[in-house]
Short mmCIF file of C-alpha atoms and ligand atoms in Angstrom, two decimals:
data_model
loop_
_atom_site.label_atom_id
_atom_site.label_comp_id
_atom_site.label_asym_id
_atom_site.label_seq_id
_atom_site.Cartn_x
_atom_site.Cartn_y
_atom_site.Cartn_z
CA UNK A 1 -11.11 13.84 -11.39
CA UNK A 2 -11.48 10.19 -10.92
CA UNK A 3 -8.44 8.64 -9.00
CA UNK A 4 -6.01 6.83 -10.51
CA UNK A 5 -5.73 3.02 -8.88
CA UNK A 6 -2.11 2.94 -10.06
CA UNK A 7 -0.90 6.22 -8.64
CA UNK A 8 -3.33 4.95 -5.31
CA UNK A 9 -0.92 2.06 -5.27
CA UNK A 10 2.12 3.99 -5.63
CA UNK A 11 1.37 6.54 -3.13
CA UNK A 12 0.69 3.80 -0.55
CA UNK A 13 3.29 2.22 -1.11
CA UNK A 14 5.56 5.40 -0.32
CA UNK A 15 3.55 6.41 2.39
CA UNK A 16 4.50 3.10 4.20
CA UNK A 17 7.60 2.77 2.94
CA UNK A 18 8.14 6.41 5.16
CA UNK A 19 6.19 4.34 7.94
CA UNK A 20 9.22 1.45 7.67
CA UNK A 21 11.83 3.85 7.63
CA UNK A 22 10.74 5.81 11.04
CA UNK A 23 10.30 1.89 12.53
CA UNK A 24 14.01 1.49 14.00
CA UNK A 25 13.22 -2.80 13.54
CA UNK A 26 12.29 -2.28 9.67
CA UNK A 27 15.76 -2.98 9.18
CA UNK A 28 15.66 -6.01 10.60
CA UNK A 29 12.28 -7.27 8.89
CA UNK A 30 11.05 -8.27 12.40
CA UNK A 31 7.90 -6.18 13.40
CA UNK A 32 6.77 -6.55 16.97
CA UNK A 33 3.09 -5.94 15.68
CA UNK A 34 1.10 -6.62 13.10
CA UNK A 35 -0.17 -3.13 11.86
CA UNK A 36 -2.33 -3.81 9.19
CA UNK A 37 -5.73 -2.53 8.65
CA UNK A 38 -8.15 -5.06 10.08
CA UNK A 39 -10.34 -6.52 8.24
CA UNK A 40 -12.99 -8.57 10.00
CA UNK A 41 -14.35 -11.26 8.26
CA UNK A 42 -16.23 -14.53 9.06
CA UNK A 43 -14.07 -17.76 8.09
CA UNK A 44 -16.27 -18.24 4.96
CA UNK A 45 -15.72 -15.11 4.34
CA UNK A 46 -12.14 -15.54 4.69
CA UNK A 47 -11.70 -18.51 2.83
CA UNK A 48 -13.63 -16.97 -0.18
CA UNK A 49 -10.91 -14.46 -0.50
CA UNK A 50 -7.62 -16.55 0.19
CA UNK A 51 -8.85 -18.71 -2.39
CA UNK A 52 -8.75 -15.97 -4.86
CA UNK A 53 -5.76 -15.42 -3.75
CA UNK A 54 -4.30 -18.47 -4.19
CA UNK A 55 -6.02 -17.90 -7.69
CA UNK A 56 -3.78 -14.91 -8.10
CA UNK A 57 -0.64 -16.52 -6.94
CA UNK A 58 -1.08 -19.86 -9.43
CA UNK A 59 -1.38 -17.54 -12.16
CA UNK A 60 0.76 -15.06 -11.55
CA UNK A 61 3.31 -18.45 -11.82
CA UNK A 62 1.46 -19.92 -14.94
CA UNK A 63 2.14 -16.09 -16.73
CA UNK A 64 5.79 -16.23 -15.80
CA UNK A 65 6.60 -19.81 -17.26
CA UNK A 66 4.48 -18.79 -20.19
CA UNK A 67 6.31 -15.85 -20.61
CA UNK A 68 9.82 -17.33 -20.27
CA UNK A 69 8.75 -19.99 -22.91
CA UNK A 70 8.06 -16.42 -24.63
CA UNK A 71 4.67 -18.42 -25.48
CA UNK A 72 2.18 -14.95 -25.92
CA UNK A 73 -1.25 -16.67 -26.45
CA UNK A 74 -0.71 -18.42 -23.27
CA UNK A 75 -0.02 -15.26 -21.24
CA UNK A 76 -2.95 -14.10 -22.35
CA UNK A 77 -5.06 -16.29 -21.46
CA UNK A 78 -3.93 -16.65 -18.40
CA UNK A 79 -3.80 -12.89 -17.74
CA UNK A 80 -7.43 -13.19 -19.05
CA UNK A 81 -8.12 -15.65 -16.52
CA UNK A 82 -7.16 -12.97 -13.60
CA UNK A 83 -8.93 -10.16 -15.04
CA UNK A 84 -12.76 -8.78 -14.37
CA UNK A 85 -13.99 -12.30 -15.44
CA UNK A 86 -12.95 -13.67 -12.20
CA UNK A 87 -14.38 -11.26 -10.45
CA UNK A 88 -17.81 -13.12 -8.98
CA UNK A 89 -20.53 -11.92 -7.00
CA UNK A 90 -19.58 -10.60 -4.28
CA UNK A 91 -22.32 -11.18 -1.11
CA UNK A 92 -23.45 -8.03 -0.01
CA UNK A 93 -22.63 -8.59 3.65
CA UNK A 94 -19.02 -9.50 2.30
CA UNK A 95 -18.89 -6.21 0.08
CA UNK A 96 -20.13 -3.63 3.22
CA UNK A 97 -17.05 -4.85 5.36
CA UNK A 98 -14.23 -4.20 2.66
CA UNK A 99 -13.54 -0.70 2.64
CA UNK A 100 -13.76 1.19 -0.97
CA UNK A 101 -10.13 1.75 -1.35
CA UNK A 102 -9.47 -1.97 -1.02
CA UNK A 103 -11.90 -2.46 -3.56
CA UNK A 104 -10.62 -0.44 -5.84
CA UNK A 105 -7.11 -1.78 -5.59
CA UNK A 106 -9.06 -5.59 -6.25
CA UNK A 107 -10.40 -3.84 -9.06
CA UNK A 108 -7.75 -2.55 -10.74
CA UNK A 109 -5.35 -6.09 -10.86
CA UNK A 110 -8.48 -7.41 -12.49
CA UNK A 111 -8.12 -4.55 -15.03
CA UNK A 112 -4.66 -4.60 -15.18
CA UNK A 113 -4.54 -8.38 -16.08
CA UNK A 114 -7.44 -7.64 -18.86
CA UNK A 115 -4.83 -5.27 -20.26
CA UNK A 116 -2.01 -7.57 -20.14
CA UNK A 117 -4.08 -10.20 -21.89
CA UNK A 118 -4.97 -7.37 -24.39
CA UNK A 119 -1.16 -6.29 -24.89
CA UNK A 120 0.27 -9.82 -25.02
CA UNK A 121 -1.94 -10.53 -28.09
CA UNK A 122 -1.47 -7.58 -30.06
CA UNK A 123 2.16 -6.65 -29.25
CA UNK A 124 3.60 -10.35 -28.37
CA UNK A 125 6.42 -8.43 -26.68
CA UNK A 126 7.91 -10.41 -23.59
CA UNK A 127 9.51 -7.56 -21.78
CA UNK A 128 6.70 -5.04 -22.45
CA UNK A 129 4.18 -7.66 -20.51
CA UNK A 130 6.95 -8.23 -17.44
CA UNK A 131 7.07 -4.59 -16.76
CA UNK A 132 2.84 -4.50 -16.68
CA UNK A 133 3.49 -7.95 -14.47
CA UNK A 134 5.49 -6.12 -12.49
CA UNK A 135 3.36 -2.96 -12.17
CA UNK A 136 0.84 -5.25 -10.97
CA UNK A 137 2.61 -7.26 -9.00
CA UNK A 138 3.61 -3.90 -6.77
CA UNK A 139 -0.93 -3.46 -6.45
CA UNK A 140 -0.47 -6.85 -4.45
CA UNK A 141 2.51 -6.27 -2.33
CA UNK A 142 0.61 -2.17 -1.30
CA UNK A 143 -2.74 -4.83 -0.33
CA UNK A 144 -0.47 -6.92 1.25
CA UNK A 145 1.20 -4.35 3.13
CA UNK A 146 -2.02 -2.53 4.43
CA UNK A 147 -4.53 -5.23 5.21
CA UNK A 148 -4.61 -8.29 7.26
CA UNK A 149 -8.13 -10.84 7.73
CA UNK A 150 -9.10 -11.62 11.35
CA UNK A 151 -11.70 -12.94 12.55
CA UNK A 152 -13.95 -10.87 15.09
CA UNK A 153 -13.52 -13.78 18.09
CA UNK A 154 -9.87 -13.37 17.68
CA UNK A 155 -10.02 -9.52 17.61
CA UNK A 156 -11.97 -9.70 20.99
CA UNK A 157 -9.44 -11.62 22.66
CA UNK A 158 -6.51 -9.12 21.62
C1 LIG B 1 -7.01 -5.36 -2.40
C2 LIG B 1 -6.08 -6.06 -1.59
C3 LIG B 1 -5.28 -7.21 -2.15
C4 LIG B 1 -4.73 -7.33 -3.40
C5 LIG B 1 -4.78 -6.34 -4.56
C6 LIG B 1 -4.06 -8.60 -3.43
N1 LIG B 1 -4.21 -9.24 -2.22
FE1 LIG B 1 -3.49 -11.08 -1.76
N2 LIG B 1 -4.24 -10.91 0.12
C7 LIG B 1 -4.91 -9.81 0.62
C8 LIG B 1 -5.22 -10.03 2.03
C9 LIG B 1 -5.96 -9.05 2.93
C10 LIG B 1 -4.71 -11.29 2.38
C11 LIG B 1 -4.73 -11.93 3.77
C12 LIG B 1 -3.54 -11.39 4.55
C13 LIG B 1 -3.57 -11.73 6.03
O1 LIG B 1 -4.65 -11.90 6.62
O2 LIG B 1 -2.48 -11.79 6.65
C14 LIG B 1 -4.10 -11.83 1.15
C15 LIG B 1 -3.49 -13.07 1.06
C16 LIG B 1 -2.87 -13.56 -0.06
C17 LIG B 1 -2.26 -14.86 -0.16
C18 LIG B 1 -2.26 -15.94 0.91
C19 LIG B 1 -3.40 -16.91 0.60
C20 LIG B 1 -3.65 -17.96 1.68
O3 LIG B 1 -4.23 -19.00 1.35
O4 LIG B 1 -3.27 -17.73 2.84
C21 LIG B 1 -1.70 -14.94 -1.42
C22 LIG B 1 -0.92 -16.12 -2.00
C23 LIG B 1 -1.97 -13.70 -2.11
N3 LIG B 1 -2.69 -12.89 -1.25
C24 LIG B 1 -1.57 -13.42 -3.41
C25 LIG B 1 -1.86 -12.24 -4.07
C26 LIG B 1 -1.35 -11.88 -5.40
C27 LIG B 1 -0.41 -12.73 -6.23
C28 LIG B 1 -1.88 -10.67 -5.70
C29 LIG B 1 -1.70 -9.83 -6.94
C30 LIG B 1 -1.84 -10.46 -8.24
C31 LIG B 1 -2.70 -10.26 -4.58
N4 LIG B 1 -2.66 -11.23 -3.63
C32 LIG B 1 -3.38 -9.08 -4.54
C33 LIG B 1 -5.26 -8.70 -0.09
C34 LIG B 1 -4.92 -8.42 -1.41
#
């Protein structure tokens, strides 16, 4: 069986959820460590993904004005604009440092916002696309909540 990206996400996402809740300062939102996954990457390497980030983040806010103006060829667009067709070559020494599963989770927002582009043409429905935004939108925050970009120098000084 192939595994499902979305049901990847959600399992994460309860799995440190459980983490938060053993973590008697959770409640306070304060961790004393950063326990993210590491991901070691040069700063070009770095910047190249923060700036699809920001990428992410700009249209995330582009879909959500366009939907609240309930205007349906412009959320698709921009949803188009997130999906596989931003998804550039990656540089093979850039690719053999993220591990598969984050991969996969990169690949399926791209997929997702293909299928929100898709949806928002055909079914023009403004609540049907926020709950797919906000499916998505939960892939990010499991990322987010797993993974954290360091450079190796500053590893070797921790
Ligand atoms: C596969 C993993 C993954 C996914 C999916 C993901 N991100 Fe990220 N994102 C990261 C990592 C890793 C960082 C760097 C975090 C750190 O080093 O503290 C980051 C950083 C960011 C930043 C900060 C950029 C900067 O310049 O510092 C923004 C904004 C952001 N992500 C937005 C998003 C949005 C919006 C989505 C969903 C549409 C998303 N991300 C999906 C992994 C992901």
């Amino acid at each position: 069986m192939k595994p499902n990206p979305a049901l990847l996400a959600v399992l994460l996402s309860l799995n440190l959820a459980a983490a938060y809740a053993d973590d008697p300062h959770a409640q306070h939102h304060v961790p004393l460590h950063d326990g993210r996954a590491v991901l070691e990457l040069s700063p070009d390497e770095r910047a190249m993904i923060l700036d699809e980030m920001r990428m992410f983040l700009d249209g995330v806010e582009k879909m959500t004005g366009a939907l609240g103006r309930q205007d349906m060829p412009a959320v698709a667009e921009t949803a188009r604009n997130l999906g596989q067709k931003m998804v550039h070559e990656v540089p093979p020494a850039l690719r053999a440092k993220l591990p598969p599963e984050f991969r996969q989770l990169g690949f399926s927002v791209h997929r997702d916002f293909d299928q929100i582009a898709l949806d928002a043409e055909s079914m023009k429905d403004v609540s049907y696309s926020l709950n797919q935004l906000s499916a998505t939108l939960q892939k990010c925050v499991a990322c987010h909540a797993s993974y954290q970009i360091r450079p190796p120098v500053f590893n070797a000084k921790r």
